[in-house]
JSON list of C-alpha atoms in Angstrom, two decimals:
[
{"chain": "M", "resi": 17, "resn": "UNK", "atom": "CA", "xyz": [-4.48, -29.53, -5.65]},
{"chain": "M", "resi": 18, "resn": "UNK", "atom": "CA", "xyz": [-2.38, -27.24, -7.93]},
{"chain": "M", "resi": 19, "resn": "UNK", "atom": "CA", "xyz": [-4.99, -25.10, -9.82]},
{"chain": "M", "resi": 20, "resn": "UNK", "atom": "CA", "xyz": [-5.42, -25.06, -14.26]},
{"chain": "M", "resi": 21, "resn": "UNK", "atom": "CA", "xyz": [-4.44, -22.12, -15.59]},
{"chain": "M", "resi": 22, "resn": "UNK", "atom": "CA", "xyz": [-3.40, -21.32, -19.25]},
{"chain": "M", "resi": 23, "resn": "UNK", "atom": "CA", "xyz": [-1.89, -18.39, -20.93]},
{"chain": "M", "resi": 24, "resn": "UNK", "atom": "CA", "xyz": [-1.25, -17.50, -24.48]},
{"chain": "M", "resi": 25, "resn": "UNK", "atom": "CA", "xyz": [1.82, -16.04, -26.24]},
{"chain": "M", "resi": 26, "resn": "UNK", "atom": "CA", "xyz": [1.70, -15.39, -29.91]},
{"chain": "M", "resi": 27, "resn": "UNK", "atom": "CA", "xyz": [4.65, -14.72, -32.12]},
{"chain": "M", "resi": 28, "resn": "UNK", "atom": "CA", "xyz": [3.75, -14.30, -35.98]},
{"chain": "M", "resi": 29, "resn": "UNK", "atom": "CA", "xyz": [2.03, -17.89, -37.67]},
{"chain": "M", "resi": 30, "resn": "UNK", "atom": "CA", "xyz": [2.84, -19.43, -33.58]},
{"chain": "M", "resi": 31, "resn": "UNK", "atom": "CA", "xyz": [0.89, -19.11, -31.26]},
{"chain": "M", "resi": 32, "resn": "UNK", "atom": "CA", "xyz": [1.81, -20.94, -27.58]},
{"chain": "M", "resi": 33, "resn": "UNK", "atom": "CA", "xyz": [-0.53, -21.91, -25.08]},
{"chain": "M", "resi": 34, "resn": "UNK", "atom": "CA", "xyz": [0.99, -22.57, -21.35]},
{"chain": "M", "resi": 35, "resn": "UNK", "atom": "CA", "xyz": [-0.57, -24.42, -19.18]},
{"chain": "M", "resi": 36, "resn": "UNK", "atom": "CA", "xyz": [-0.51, -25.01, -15.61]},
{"chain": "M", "resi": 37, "resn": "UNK", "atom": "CA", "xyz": [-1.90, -27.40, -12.68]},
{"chain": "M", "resi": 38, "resn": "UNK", "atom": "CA", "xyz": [-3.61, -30.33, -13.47]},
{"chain": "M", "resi": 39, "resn": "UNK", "atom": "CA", "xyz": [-5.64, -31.10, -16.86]},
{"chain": "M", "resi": 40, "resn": "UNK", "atom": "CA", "xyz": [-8.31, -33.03, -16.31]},
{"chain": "M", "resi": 41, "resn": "UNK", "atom": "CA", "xyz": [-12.37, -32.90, -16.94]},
{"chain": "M", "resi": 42, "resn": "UNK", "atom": "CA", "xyz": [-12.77, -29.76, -14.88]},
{"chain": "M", "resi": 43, "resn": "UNK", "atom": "CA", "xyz": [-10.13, -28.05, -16.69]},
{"chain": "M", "resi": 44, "resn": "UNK", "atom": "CA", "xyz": [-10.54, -29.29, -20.26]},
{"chain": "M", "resi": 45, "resn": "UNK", "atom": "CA", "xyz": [-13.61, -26.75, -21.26]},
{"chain": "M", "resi": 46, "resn": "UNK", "atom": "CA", "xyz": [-11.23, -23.64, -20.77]},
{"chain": "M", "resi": 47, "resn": "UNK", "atom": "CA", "xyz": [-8.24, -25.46, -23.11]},
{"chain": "M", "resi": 48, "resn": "UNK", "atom": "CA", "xyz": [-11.16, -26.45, -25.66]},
{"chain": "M", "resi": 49, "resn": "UNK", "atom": "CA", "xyz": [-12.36, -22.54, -25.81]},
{"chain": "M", "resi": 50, "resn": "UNK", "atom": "CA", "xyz": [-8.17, -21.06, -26.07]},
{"chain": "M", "resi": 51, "resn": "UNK", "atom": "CA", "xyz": [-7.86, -23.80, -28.80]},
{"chain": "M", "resi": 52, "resn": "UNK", "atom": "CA", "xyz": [-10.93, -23.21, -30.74]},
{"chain": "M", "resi": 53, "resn": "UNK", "atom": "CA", "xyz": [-10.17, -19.03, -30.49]},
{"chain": "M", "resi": 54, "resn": "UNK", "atom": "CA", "xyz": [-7.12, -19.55, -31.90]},
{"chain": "M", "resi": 55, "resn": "UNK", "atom": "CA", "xyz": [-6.16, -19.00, -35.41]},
{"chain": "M", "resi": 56, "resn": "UNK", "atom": "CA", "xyz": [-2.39, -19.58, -36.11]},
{"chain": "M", "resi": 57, "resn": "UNK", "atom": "CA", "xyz": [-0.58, -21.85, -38.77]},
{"chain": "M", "resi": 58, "resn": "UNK", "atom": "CA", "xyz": [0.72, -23.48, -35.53]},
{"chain": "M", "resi": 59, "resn": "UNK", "atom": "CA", "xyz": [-0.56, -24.29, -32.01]},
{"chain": "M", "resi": 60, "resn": "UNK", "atom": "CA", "xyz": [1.76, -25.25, -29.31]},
{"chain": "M", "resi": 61, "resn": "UNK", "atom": "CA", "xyz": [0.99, -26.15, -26.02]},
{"chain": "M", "resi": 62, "resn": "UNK", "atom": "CA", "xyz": [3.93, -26.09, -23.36]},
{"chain": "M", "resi": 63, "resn": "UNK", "atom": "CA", "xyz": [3.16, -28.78, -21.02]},
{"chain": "M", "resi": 64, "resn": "UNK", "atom": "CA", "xyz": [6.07, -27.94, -18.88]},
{"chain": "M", "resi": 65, "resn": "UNK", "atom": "CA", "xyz": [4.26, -26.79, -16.12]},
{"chain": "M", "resi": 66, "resn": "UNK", "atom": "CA", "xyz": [1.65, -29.45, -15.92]},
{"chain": "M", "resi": 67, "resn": "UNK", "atom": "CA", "xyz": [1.44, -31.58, -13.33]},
{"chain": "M", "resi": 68, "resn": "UNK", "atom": "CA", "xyz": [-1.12, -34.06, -13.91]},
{"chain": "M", "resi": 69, "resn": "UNK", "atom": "CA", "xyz": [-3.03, -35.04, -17.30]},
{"chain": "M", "resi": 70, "resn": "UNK", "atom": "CA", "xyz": [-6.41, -37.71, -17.26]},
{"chain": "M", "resi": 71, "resn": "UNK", "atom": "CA", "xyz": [-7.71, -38.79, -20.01]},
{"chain": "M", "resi": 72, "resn": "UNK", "atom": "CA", "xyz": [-10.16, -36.07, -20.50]},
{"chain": "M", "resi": 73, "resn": "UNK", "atom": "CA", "xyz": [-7.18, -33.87, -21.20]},
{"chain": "M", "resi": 74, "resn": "UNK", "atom": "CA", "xyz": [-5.92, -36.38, -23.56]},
{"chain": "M", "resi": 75, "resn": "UNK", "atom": "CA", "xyz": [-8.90, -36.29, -25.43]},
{"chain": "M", "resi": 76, "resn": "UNK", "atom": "CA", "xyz": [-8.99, -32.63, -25.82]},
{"chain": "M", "resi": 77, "resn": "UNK", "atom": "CA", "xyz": [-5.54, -32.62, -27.08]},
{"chain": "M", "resi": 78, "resn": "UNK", "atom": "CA", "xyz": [-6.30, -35.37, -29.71]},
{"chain": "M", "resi": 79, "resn": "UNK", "atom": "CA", "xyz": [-9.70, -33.68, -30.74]},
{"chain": "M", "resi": 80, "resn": "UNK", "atom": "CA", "xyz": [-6.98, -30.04, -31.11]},
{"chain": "M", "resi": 81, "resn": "UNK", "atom": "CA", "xyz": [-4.86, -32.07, -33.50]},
{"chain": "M", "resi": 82, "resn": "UNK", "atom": "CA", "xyz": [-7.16, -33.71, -35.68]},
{"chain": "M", "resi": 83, "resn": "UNK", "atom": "CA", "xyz": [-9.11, -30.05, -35.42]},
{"chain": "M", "resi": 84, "resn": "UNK", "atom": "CA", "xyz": [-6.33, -28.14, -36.22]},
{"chain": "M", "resi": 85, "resn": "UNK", "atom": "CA", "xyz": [-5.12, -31.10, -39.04]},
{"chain": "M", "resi": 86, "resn": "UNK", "atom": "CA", "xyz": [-7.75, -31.16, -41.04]},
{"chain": "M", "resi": 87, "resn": "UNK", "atom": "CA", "xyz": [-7.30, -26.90, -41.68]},
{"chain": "M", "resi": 88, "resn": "UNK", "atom": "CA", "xyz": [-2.88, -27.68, -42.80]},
{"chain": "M", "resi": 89, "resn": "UNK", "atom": "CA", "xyz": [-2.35, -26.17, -38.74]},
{"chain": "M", "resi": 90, "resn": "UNK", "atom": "CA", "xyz": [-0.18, -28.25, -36.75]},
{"chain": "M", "resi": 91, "resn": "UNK", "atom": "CA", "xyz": [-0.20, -28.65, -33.36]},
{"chain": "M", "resi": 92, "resn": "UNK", "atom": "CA", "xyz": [3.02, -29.42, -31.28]},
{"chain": "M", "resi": 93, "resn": "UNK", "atom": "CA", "xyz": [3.58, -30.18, -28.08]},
{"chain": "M", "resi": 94, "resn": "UNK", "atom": "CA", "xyz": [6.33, -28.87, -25.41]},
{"chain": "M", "resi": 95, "resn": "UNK", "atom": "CA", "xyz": [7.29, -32.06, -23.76]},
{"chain": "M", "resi": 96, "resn": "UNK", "atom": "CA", "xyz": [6.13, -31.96, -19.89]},
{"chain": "M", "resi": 97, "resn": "UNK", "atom": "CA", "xyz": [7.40, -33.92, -17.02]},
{"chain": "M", "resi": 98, "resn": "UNK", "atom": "CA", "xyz": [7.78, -37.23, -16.23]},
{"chain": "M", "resi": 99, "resn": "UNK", "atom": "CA", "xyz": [4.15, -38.07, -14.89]},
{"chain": "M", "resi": 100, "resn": "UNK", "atom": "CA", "xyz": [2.62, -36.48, -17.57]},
{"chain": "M", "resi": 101, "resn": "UNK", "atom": "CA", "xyz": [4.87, -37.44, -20.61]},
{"chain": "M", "resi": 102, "resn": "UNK", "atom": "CA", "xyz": [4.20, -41.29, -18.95]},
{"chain": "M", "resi": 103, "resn": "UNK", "atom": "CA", "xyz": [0.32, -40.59, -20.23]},
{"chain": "M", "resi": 104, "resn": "UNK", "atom": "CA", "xyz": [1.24, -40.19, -23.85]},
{"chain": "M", "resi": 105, "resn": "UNK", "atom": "CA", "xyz": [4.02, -42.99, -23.80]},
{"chain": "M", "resi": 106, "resn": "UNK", "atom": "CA", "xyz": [1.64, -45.71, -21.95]},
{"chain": "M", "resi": 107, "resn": "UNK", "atom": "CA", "xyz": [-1.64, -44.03, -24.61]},
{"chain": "M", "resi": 108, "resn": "UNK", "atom": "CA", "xyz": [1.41, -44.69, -27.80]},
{"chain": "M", "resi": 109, "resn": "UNK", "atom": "CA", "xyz": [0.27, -40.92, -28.49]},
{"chain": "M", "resi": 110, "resn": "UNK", "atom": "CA", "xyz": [4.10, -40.29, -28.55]},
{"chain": "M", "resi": 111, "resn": "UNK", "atom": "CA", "xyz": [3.49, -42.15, -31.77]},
{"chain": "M", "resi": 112, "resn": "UNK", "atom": "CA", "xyz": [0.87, -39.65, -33.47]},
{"chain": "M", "resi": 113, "resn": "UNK", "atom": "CA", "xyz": [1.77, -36.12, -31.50]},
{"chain": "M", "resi": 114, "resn": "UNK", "atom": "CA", "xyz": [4.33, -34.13, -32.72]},
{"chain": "M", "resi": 115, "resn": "UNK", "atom": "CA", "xyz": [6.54, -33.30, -29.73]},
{"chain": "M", "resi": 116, "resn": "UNK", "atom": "CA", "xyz": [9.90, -30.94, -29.16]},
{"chain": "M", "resi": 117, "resn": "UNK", "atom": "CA", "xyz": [11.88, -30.35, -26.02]},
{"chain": "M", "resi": 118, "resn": "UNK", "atom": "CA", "xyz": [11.45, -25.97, -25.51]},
{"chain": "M", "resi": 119, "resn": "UNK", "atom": "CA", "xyz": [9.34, -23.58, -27.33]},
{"chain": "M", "resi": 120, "resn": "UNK", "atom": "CA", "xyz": [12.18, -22.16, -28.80]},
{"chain": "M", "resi": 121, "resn": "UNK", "atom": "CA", "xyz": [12.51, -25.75, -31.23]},
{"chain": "M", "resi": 122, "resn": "UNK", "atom": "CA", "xyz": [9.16, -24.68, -32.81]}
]
């Protein structure tokens, strides 16, 4: 199993998060503690590089936007691949997250 790993870029009121591997339960504790460190007009988190999100990591990324919403900070998402965009389509989250196609759109 591909390990979780994050990293974190910052440029001005953005700051981006990468992340890497699988999100899921065992992972979601180290996202929660970049997130809650974090103190940008806007989050992103490149899901690029992601190769499996569970519903545990779905959580944490809803919890991030309502978090980071209720402060006027947005959170936006890189879209990832196929498996893992099929979790927010199938969860209607495509709906209610705020998506782009490359960090570069933010």
């Amino acid at each position: 199993m591909p390990r979780f790993g994050l990293q974190t870029t910052a440029d001005g009121a953005v700051a981006l998060i990468t992340l890497r591997g699988e999100l899921d339960m065992l992972a979601t504790a180290e996202l929660e503690s970049e997130l809650e460190r974090l103190t940008h007009d806007v989050v992103a988190i490149d899901l690029r590089a992601l190769l499996f999100l569970d519903s545990a990591g779905l959580r944490t990324i809803l919890l991030a936007r309502d978090r980071l919403g209720s402060q006027d900070r947005r959170l936006v998402l890189v879209r990832g691949c196929e498996a893992v965009q099929r979790v927010f389509e199938i969860t209607r989250m495509t709906e209610r997250l705020e998506f782009v196609d490359a960090p570069e759109l933010l």
